mmCIF file of C-alpha atoms in Angstrom:
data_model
loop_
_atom_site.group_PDB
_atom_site.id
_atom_site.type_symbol
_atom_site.label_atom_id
_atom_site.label_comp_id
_atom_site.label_asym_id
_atom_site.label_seq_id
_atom_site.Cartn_x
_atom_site.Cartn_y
_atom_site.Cartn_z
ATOM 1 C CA UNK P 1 -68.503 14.268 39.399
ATOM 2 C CA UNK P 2 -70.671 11.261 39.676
ATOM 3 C CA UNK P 3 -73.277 10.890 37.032
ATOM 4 C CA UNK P 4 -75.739 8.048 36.568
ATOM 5 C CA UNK P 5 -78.015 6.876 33.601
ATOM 6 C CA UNK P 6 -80.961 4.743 33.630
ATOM 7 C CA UNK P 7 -81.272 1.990 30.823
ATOM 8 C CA UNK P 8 -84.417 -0.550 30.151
ATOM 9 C CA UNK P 9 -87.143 -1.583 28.508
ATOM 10 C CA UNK P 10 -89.842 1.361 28.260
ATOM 11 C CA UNK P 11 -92.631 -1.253 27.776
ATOM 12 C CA UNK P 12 -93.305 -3.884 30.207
ATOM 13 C CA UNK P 13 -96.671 -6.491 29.774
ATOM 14 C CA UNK P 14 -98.698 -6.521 32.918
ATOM 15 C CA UNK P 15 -98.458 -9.169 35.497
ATOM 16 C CA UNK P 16 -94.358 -9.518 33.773
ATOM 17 C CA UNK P 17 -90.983 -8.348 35.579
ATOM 18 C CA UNK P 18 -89.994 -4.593 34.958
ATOM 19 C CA UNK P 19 -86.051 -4.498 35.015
ATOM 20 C CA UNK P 20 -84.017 -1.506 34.864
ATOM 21 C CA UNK P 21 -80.172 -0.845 35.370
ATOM 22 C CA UNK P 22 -78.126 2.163 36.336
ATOM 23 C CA UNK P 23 -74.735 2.915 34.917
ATOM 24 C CA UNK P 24 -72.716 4.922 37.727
ATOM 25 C CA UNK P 25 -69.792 7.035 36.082
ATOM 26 C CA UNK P 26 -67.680 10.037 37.440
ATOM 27 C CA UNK P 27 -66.791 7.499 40.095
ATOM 28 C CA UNK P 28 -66.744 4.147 41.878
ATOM 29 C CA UNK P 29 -70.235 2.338 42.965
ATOM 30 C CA UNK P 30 -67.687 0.970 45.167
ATOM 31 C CA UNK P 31 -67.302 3.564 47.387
ATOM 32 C CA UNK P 32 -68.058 3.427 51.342
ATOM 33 C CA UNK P 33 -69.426 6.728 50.962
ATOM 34 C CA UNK P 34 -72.819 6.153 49.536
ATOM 35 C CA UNK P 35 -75.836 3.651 48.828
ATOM 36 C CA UNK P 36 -77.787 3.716 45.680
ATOM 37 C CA UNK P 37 -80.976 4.325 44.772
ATOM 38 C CA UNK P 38 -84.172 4.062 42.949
ATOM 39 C CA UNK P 39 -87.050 6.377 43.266
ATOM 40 C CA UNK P 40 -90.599 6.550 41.134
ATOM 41 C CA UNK P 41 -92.806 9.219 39.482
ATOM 42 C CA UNK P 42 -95.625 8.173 38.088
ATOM 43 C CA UNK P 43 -96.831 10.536 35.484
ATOM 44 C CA UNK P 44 -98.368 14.082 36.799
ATOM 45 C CA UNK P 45 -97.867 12.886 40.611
ATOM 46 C CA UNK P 46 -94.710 13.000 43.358
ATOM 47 C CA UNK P 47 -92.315 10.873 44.001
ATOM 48 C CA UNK P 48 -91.672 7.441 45.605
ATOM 49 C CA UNK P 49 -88.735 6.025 47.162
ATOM 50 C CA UNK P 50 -88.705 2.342 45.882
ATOM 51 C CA UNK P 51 -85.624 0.908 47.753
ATOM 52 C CA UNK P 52 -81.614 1.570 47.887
ATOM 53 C CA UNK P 53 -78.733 -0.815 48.167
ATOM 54 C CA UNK P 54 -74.970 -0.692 49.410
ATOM 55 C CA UNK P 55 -72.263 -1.658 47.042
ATOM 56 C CA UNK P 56 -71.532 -4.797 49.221
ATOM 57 C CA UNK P 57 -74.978 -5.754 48.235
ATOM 58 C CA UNK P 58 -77.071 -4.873 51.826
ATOM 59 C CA UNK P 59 -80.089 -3.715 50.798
ATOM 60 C CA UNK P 60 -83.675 -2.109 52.493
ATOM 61 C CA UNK P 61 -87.287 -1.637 50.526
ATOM 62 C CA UNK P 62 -90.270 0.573 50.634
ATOM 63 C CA UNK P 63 -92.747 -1.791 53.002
ATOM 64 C CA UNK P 64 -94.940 -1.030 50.576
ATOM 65 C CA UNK P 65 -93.200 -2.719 47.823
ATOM 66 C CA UNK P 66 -90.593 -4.709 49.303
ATOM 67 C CA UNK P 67 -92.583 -8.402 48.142
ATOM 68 C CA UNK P 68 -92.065 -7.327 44.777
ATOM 69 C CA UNK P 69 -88.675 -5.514 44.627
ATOM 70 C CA UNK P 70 -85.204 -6.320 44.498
ATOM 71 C CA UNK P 71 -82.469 -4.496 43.987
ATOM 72 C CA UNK P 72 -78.603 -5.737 42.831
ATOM 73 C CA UNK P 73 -75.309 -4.693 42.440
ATOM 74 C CA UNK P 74 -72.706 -5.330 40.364
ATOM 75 C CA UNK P 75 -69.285 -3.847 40.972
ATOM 76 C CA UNK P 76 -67.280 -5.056 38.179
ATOM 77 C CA UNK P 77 -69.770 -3.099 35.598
ATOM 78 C CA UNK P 78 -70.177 -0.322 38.257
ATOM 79 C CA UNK P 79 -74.018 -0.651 37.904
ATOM 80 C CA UNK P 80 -76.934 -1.155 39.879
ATOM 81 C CA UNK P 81 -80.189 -2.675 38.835
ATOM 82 C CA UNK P 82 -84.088 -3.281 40.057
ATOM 83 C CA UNK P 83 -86.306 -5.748 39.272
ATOM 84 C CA UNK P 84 -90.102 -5.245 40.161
ATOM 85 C CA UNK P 85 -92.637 -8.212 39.605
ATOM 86 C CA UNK P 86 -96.261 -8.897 38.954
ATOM 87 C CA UNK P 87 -96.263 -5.106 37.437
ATOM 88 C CA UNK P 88 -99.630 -3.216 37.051
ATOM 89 C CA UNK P 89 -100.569 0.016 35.627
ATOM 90 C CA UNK P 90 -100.332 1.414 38.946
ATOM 91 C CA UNK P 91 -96.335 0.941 37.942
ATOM 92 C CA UNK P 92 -96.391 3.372 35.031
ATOM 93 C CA UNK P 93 -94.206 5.799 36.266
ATOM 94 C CA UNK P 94 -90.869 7.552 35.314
ATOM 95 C CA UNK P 95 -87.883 5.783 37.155
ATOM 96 C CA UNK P 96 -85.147 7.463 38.481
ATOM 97 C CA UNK P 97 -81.386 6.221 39.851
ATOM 98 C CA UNK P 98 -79.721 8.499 42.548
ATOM 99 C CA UNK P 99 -76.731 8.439 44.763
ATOM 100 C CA UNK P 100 -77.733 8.503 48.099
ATOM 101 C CA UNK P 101 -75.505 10.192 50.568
ATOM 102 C CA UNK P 102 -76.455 10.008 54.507
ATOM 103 C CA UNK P 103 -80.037 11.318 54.045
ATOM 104 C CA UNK P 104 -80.641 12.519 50.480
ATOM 105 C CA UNK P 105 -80.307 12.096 46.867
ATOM 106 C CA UNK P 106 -77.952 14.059 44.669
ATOM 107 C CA UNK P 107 -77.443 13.441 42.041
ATOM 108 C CA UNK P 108 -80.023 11.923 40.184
ATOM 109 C CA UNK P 109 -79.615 10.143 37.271
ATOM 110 C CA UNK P 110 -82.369 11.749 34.053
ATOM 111 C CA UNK P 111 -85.303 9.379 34.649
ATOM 112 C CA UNK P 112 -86.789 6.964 31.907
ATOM 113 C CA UNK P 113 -90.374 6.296 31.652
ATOM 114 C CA UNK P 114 -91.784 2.439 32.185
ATOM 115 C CA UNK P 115 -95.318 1.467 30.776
ATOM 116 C CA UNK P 116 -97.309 -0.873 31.866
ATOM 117 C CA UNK P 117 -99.693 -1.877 28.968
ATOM 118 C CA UNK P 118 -100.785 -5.406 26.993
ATOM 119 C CA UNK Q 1 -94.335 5.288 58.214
ATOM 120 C CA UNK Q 2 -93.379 9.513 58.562
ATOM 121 C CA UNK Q 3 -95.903 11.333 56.057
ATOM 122 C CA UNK Q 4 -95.092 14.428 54.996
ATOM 123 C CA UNK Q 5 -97.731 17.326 54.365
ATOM 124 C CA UNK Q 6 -96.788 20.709 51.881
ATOM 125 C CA UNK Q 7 -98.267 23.285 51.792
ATOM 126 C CA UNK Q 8 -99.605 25.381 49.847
ATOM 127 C CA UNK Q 9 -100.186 23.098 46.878
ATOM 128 C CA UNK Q 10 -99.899 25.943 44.811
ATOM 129 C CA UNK Q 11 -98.112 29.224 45.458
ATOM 130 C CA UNK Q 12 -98.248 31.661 42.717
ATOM 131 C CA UNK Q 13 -95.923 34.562 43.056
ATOM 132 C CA UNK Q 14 -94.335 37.025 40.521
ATOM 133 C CA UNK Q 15 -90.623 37.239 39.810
ATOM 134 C CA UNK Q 16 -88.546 39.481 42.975
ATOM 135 C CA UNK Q 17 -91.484 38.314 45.444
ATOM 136 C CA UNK Q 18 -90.391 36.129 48.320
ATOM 137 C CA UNK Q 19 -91.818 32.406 48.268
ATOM 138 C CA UNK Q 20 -92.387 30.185 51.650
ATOM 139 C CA UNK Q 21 -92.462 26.722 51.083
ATOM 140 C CA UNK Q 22 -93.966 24.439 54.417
ATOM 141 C CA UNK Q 23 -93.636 21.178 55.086
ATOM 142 C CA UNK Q 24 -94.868 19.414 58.001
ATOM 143 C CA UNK Q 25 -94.159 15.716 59.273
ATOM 144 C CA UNK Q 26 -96.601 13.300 61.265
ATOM 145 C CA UNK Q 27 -93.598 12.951 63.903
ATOM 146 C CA UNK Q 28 -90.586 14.364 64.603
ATOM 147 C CA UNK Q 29 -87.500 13.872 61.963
ATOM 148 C CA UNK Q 30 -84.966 16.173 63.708
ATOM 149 C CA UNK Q 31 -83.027 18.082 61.372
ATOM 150 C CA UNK Q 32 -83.480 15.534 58.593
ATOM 151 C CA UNK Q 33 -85.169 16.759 56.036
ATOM 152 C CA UNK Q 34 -84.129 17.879 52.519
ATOM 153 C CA UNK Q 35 -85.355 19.997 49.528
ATOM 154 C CA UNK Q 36 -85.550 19.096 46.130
ATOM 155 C CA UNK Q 37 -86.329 21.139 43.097
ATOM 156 C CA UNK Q 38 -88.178 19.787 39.968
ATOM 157 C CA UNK Q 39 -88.644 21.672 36.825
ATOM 158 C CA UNK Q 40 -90.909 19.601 33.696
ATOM 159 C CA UNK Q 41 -89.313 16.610 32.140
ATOM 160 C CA UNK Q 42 -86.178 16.822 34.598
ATOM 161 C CA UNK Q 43 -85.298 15.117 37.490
ATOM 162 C CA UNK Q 44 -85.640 16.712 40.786
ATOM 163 C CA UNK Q 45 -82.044 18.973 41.810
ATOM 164 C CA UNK Q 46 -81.160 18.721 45.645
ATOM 165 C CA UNK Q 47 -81.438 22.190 47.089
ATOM 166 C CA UNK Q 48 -81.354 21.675 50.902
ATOM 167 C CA UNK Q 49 -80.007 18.938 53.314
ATOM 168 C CA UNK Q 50 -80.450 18.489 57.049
ATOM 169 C CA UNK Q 51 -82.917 21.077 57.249
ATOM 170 C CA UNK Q 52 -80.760 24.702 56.516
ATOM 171 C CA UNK Q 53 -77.584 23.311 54.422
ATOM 172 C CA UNK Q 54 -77.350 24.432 50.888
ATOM 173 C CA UNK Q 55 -76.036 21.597 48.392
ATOM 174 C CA UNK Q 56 -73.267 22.328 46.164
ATOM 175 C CA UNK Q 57 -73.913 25.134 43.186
ATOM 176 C CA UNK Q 58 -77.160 26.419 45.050
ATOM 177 C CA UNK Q 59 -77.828 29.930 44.623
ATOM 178 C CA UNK Q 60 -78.139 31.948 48.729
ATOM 179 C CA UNK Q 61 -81.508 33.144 47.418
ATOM 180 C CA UNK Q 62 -82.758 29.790 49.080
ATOM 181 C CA UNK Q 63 -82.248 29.254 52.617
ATOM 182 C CA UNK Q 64 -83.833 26.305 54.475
ATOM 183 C CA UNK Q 65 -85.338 26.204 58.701
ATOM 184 C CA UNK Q 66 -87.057 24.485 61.022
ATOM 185 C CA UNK Q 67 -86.611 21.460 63.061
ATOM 186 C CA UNK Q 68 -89.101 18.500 64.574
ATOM 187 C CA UNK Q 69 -92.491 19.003 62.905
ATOM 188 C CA UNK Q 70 -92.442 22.036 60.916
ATOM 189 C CA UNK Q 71 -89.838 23.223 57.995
ATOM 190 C CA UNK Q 72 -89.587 25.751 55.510
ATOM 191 C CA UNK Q 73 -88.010 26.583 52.434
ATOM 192 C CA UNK Q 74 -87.670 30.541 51.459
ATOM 193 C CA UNK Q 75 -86.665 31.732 48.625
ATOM 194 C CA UNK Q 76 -85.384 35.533 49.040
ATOM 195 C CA UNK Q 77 -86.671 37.022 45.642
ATOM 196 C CA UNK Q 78 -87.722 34.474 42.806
ATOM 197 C CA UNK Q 79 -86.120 34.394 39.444
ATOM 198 C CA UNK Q 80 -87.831 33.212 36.627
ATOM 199 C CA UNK Q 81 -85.475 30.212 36.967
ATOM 200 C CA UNK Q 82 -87.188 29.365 40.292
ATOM 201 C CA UNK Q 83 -90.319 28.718 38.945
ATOM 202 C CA UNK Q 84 -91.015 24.548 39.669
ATOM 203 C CA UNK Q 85 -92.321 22.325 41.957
ATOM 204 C CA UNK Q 86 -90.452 21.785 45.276
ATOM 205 C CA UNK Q 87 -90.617 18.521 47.416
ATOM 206 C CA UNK Q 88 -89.383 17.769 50.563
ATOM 207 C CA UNK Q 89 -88.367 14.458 51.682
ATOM 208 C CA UNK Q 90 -87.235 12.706 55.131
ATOM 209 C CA UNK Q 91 -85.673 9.688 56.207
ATOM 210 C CA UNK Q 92 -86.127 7.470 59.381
ATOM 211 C CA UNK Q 93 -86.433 4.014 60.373
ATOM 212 C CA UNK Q 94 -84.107 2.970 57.049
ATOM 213 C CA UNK Q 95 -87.316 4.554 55.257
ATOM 214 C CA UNK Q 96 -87.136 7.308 52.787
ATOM 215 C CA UNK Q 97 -90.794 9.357 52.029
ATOM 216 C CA UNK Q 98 -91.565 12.799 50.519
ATOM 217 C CA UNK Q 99 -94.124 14.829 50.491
ATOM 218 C CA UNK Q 100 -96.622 15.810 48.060
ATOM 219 C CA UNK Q 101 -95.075 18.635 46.505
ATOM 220 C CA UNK Q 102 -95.565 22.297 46.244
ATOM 221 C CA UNK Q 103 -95.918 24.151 42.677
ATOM 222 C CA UNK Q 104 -94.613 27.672 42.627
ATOM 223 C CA UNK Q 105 -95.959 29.509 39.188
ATOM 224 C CA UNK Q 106 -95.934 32.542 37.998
ATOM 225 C CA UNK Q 107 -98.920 34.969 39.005
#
């Protein structure tokens, strides 16, 4: 049973890089079977699909933040990781890793919140 | 980009009542729409797939319909359990959006 946990800084300066990584275990990041992805909540509102990558390292973006994202892998640690740039507030948001499989997300990994603040 | 619209916002039921969720897209998505369930401080639980396909572990109560446009998620008769917000989300065009959400509470 794949499970995945979200690691990072929980403070991030604005106008810096946020960077988070996501520990896949229960199973290989490896696999042909799924991509991997990271979604957003900021606090009190929905959610946001940020961007997802494959574990030979193809990747695709949200339009709407693909000039700031990217996303990695790395298969020997059997994580996955996202860098964001030139954060603002507008970034405070919980940030959650998820297996995608086909055309949805399950299962999510337990979220950890990012702030943006000097 | 495929924006999706819930509604109500906010449904408020009491526990044995029968819930229906809507969520309509600005263009077709076929069958490819899921349902996700989010209770406070957890991340949301996949409930639905491809429209009508329960995931793994979730109760019959919830059944899921609908096709093109316009989807719906019904739940049978609400536990206390069931009481969370729901999202539904879509994917097209290697593109991934949800919709608002819909809170179910307790009337």
């Amino acid at each position: 049973q794949l499970q995945l946990q979200e690691s990072g800084p929980g403070l991030v300066k604005p106008s810096e890089t946020l960077s988070l990584t996501c520990t896949v275990s229960g199973g290989s990041i490896s696999s042909s079977s799924y991509y991997w992805g990271w979604i957003r909540q900021p606090p009190g509102k929905g959610l946001e699909w940020i961007g997802s990558i494959y574990y030979s390292g193809s990747t695709y973006y949200n339009p709407s933040l693909k000039s700031r994202v990217t996303i990695s892998v790395d298969t020997s640690k059997n994580q996955f990781s996202l860098k964001l740039s030139s954060v603002t507030a507008a970034d405070t948001a919980v940030y959650y890793c998820a297996t995608e499989l086909v055309r949805w997300f399950d299962p999510w990994g337990q979220g950890t919140l990012v702030t943006v603040s000097s | 980009e495929i924006v999706l619209t819930q509604s109500p916002a906010t449904l408020s039921l009491s526990p044995g009542e029968r819930a229906t969720l809507s969520c309509r897209a600005s263009q077709s998505v076929s069958s490819y729409l899921a349902w996700y369930q989010q209770k406070p401080g957890q991340a949301p639980r996949l409930l639905i797939y491809d429209a009508s396909n329960r995931a793994t572990g979730i109760p019959a109560r919830f059944s899921g319909s609908g096709s093109g446009t316009d989807f719906t998620l019904t739940i049978s008769s609400l536990e206390p359990e069931d009481f969370a917000v729901y999202y539904c989300q879509q994917r097209s065009n290697w593109s991934y959006t949800f919709g608002q959400g819909t809170k179910l509470e307790i009337k």
